[in-house]
Tab-separated table of N, CA and C in Angstrom:
chain	number	residue	atom	x	y	z
A	1	UNK	N	0.823	-1.198	0.000
A	1	UNK	CA	0.000	0.000	0.000
A	1	UNK	C	0.865	1.259	0.000
A	2	UNK	N	1.989	1.209	0.704
A	2	UNK	CA	2.847	2.393	0.779
A	2	UNK	C	3.406	2.744	-0.596
A	3	UNK	N	3.806	1.736	-1.354
A	3	UNK	CA	4.355	1.987	-2.689
A	3	UNK	C	3.292	2.564	-3.612
A	4	UNK	N	2.077	2.068	-3.500
A	4	UNK	CA	0.986	2.575	-4.335
A	4	UNK	C	0.664	4.021	-3.989
A	5	UNK	N	0.625	4.322	-2.705
A	5	UNK	CA	0.356	5.711	-2.293
A	5	UNK	C	1.451	6.654	-2.760
A	6	UNK	N	2.699	6.239	-2.600
A	6	UNK	CA	3.815	7.086	-3.029
A	6	UNK	C	3.786	7.296	-4.533
A	7	UNK	N	3.501	6.234	-5.275
A	7	UNK	CA	3.428	6.346	-6.728
A	7	UNK	C	2.326	7.320	-7.136
A	8	UNK	N	1.169	7.204	-6.512
A	8	UNK	CA	0.055	8.088	-6.833
A	8	UNK	C	0.412	9.539	-6.548
A	9	UNK	N	1.009	9.784	-5.400
A	9	UNK	CA	1.383	11.142	-5.031
A	9	UNK	C	2.391	11.733	-6.006
A	10	UNK	N	3.405	10.951	-6.364
A	10	UNK	CA	4.427	11.447	-7.289
A	10	UNK	C	3.834	11.720	-8.667
A	11	UNK	N	2.989	10.837	-9.158
A	11	UNK	CA	2.403	11.041	-10.488
A	11	UNK	C	1.506	12.281	-10.492
A	12	UNK	N	0.724	12.459	-9.444
A	12	UNK	CA	-0.131	13.649	-9.380
A	12	UNK	C	0.696	14.929	-9.294
A	13	UNK	N	1.705	14.931	-8.423
A	13	UNK	CA	2.544	16.122	-8.302
A	13	UNK	C	3.378	16.357	-9.552
A	14	UNK	N	3.919	15.300	-10.103
A	14	UNK	CA	4.725	15.412	-11.320
A	14	UNK	C	3.870	15.925	-12.478
A	15	UNK	N	2.633	15.452	-12.561
A	15	UNK	CA	1.739	15.889	-13.628
A	15	UNK	C	1.364	17.349	-13.516
A	16	UNK	N	1.256	17.847	-12.286
A	16	UNK	CA	0.869	19.242	-12.095
A	16	UNK	C	2.035	20.214	-12.196
A	17	UNK	N	3.211	19.808	-11.714
A	17	UNK	CA	4.292	20.767	-11.576
A	17	UNK	C	5.510	20.510	-12.459
A	18	UNK	N	5.865	19.266	-12.698
A	18	UNK	CA	7.157	18.987	-13.329
A	18	UNK	C	7.090	18.794	-14.839
A	19	UNK	N	5.980	18.315	-15.366
A	19	UNK	CA	5.895	18.107	-16.812
A	19	UNK	C	5.770	19.474	-17.473
A	20	UNK	N	6.652	19.762	-18.400
A	20	UNK	CA	6.598	21.077	-19.058
A	20	UNK	C	5.255	21.308	-19.729
A	21	UNK	N	4.778	22.515	-19.618
A	21	UNK	CA	3.464	22.835	-20.184
A	21	UNK	C	3.498	22.894	-21.697
A	22	UNK	N	4.681	22.999	-22.289
A	22	UNK	CA	4.761	23.049	-23.742
A	22	UNK	C	4.710	21.670	-24.387
A	23	UNK	N	4.586	20.614	-23.591
A	23	UNK	CA	4.436	19.261	-24.136
A	23	UNK	C	2.997	19.121	-24.616
A	24	UNK	N	2.829	19.140	-25.928
A	24	UNK	CA	1.492	19.103	-26.508
A	24	UNK	C	0.979	17.685	-26.717
A	25	UNK	N	1.887	16.739	-26.819
A	25	UNK	CA	1.493	15.374	-27.123
A	25	UNK	C	1.022	14.656	-25.860
A	26	UNK	N	-0.219	14.190	-25.872
A	26	UNK	CA	-0.694	13.425	-24.720
A	26	UNK	C	0.083	12.125	-24.527
A	27	UNK	N	0.594	11.563	-25.617
A	27	UNK	CA	1.365	10.322	-25.525
A	27	UNK	C	2.669	10.557	-24.769
A	28	UNK	N	3.370	11.644	-25.071
A	28	UNK	CA	4.625	11.961	-24.385
A	28	UNK	C	4.349	12.209	-22.911
A	29	UNK	N	3.279	12.904	-22.617
A	29	UNK	CA	2.903	13.169	-21.217
A	29	UNK	C	2.605	11.854	-20.493
A	30	UNK	N	1.887	10.957	-21.149
A	30	UNK	CA	1.577	9.656	-20.567
A	30	UNK	C	2.842	8.860	-20.289
A	31	UNK	N	3.777	8.864	-21.222
A	31	UNK	CA	5.026	8.135	-21.042
A	31	UNK	C	5.821	8.710	-19.871
A	32	UNK	N	5.925	10.027	-19.788
A	32	UNK	CA	6.668	10.656	-18.695
A	32	UNK	C	6.046	10.334	-17.339
A	33	UNK	N	4.738	10.412	-17.253
A	33	UNK	CA	4.065	10.123	-15.986
A	33	UNK	C	4.149	8.636	-15.638
A	34	UNK	N	4.066	7.775	-16.632
A	34	UNK	CA	4.171	6.334	-16.383
A	34	UNK	C	5.553	5.954	-15.885
A	35	UNK	N	6.578	6.521	-16.492
A	35	UNK	CA	7.949	6.229	-16.064
A	35	UNK	C	8.180	6.733	-14.645
A	36	UNK	N	7.702	7.930	-14.346
A	36	UNK	CA	7.896	8.455	-12.990
A	36	UNK	C	7.169	7.595	-11.958
A	37	UNK	N	5.983	7.110	-12.287
A	37	UNK	CA	5.247	6.241	-11.370
A	37	UNK	C	5.933	4.900	-11.175
A	38	UNK	N	6.423	4.317	-12.247
A	38	UNK	CA	7.091	3.017	-12.144
A	38	UNK	C	8.386	3.117	-11.340
A	39	UNK	N	9.155	4.169	-11.573
A	39	UNK	CA	10.406	4.352	-10.828
A	39	UNK	C	10.111	4.555	-9.346
A	40	UNK	N	9.098	5.338	-9.036
A	40	UNK	CA	8.724	5.565	-7.641
A	40	UNK	C	8.268	4.273	-6.985
A	41	UNK	N	7.425	3.527	-7.660
A	41	UNK	CA	6.902	2.279	-7.107
A	41	UNK	C	8.042	1.310	-6.793
A	42	UNK	N	8.941	1.118	-7.757
A	42	UNK	CA	10.071	0.200	-7.546
A	42	UNK	C	11.004	0.718	-6.459
A	43	UNK	N	11.227	2.014	-6.441
A	43	UNK	CA	12.092	2.593	-5.424
A	43	UNK	C	11.558	2.381	-4.016
A	44	UNK	N	10.257	2.551	-3.835
A	44	UNK	CA	9.669	2.339	-2.511
A	44	UNK	C	9.729	0.867	-2.131
A	45	UNK	N	9.478	-0.027	-3.072
A	45	UNK	CA	9.575	-1.453	-2.763
A	45	UNK	C	10.990	-1.827	-2.339
A	46	UNK	N	11.994	-1.303	-3.032
A	46	UNK	CA	13.372	-1.599	-2.655
A	46	UNK	C	13.719	-0.976	-1.306
A	47	UNK	N	13.189	0.206	-1.036
A	47	UNK	CA	13.478	0.876	0.241
A	47	UNK	C	12.851	0.121	1.414
A	48	UNK	N	11.672	-0.398	1.201
A	48	UNK	CA	10.988	-1.128	2.261
A	48	UNK	C	11.593	-2.521	2.426
A	49	UNK	N	12.112	-3.077	1.355
A	49	UNK	CA	12.670	-4.425	1.420
A	49	UNK	C	11.578	-5.476	1.474
A	50	UNK	N	10.547	-5.253	0.753
A	50	UNK	CA	9.381	-6.118	0.772
A	50	UNK	C	9.678	-7.497	0.206
A	51	UNK	N	9.044	-8.523	0.773
A	51	UNK	CA	9.174	-9.865	0.186
A	51	UNK	C	8.568	-9.941	-1.209
A	52	UNK	N	7.830	-8.910	-1.575
A	52	UNK	CA	7.248	-8.867	-2.913
A	52	UNK	C	8.338	-8.872	-3.971
A	53	UNK	N	9.455	-8.261	-3.678
A	53	UNK	CA	10.569	-8.232	-4.631
A	53	UNK	C	11.067	-9.645	-4.899
A	54	UNK	N	11.253	-10.414	-3.826
A	54	UNK	CA	11.712	-11.802	-4.005
A	54	UNK	C	10.712	-12.620	-4.812
A	55	UNK	N	9.426	-12.421	-4.521
A	55	UNK	CA	8.394	-13.152	-5.267
A	55	UNK	C	8.415	-12.760	-6.736
A	56	UNK	N	8.569	-11.472	-7.017
A	56	UNK	CA	8.622	-11.012	-8.400
A	56	UNK	C	9.808	-11.567	-9.154
A	57	UNK	N	10.957	-11.612	-8.493
A	57	UNK	CA	12.155	-12.187	-9.121
A	57	UNK	C	11.963	-13.680	-9.377
A	58	UNK	N	11.327	-14.347	-8.435
A	58	UNK	CA	11.068	-15.777	-8.596
A	58	UNK	C	10.149	-16.040	-9.789
A	59	UNK	N	9.099	-15.267	-9.917
A	59	UNK	CA	8.166	-15.433	-11.040
A	59	UNK	C	8.864	-15.116	-12.356
A	60	UNK	N	9.662	-14.050	-12.374
A	60	UNK	CA	10.392	-13.704	-13.596
A	60	UNK	C	11.339	-14.832	-13.986
A	61	UNK	N	11.968	-15.466	-13.005
A	61	UNK	CA	12.838	-16.600	-13.294
A	61	UNK	C	12.089	-17.761	-13.915
A	62	UNK	N	10.901	-18.012	-13.394
A	62	UNK	CA	10.089	-19.088	-13.980
A	62	UNK	C	9.754	-18.775	-15.436
A	63	UNK	N	9.370	-17.553	-15.695
A	63	UNK	CA	8.970	-17.168	-17.059
A	63	UNK	C	10.149	-17.234	-18.015
A	64	UNK	N	11.279	-16.708	-17.596
A	64	UNK	CA	12.443	-16.687	-18.485
A	64	UNK	C	12.983	-18.079	-18.760
A	65	UNK	N	12.985	-18.939	-17.781
A	65	UNK	CA	13.455	-20.302	-17.995
A	65	UNK	C	12.511	-21.084	-18.899
A	66	UNK	N	11.225	-20.820	-18.761
A	66	UNK	CA	10.240	-21.538	-19.571
A	66	UNK	C	10.414	-21.214	-21.048
A	67	UNK	N	10.677	-19.954	-21.364
A	67	UNK	CA	10.804	-19.565	-22.759
A	67	UNK	C	12.199	-19.820	-23.316
A	68	UNK	N	13.167	-20.032	-22.446
A	68	UNK	CA	14.513	-20.283	-22.900
A	68	UNK	C	14.666	-21.684	-23.461
A	69	UNK	N	13.874	-22.622	-23.015
A	69	UNK	CA	14.026	-24.024	-23.405
A	69	UNK	C	13.538	-24.291	-24.798
């Protein structure tokens, strides 16, 4: 929940204050806000040291090994 709240706060603040107003393309704005949210979410998970990280790495390992064969 903490990572989700932090991500939401950063995306809202970033959307209001940090994205240049001269960016006319909604796609570019979406990409900038999505990247900022993803970086914040991952950063909070790493800071907290959540077991979710281990689970995510484990699932990614299963997926990568399955397609490698």
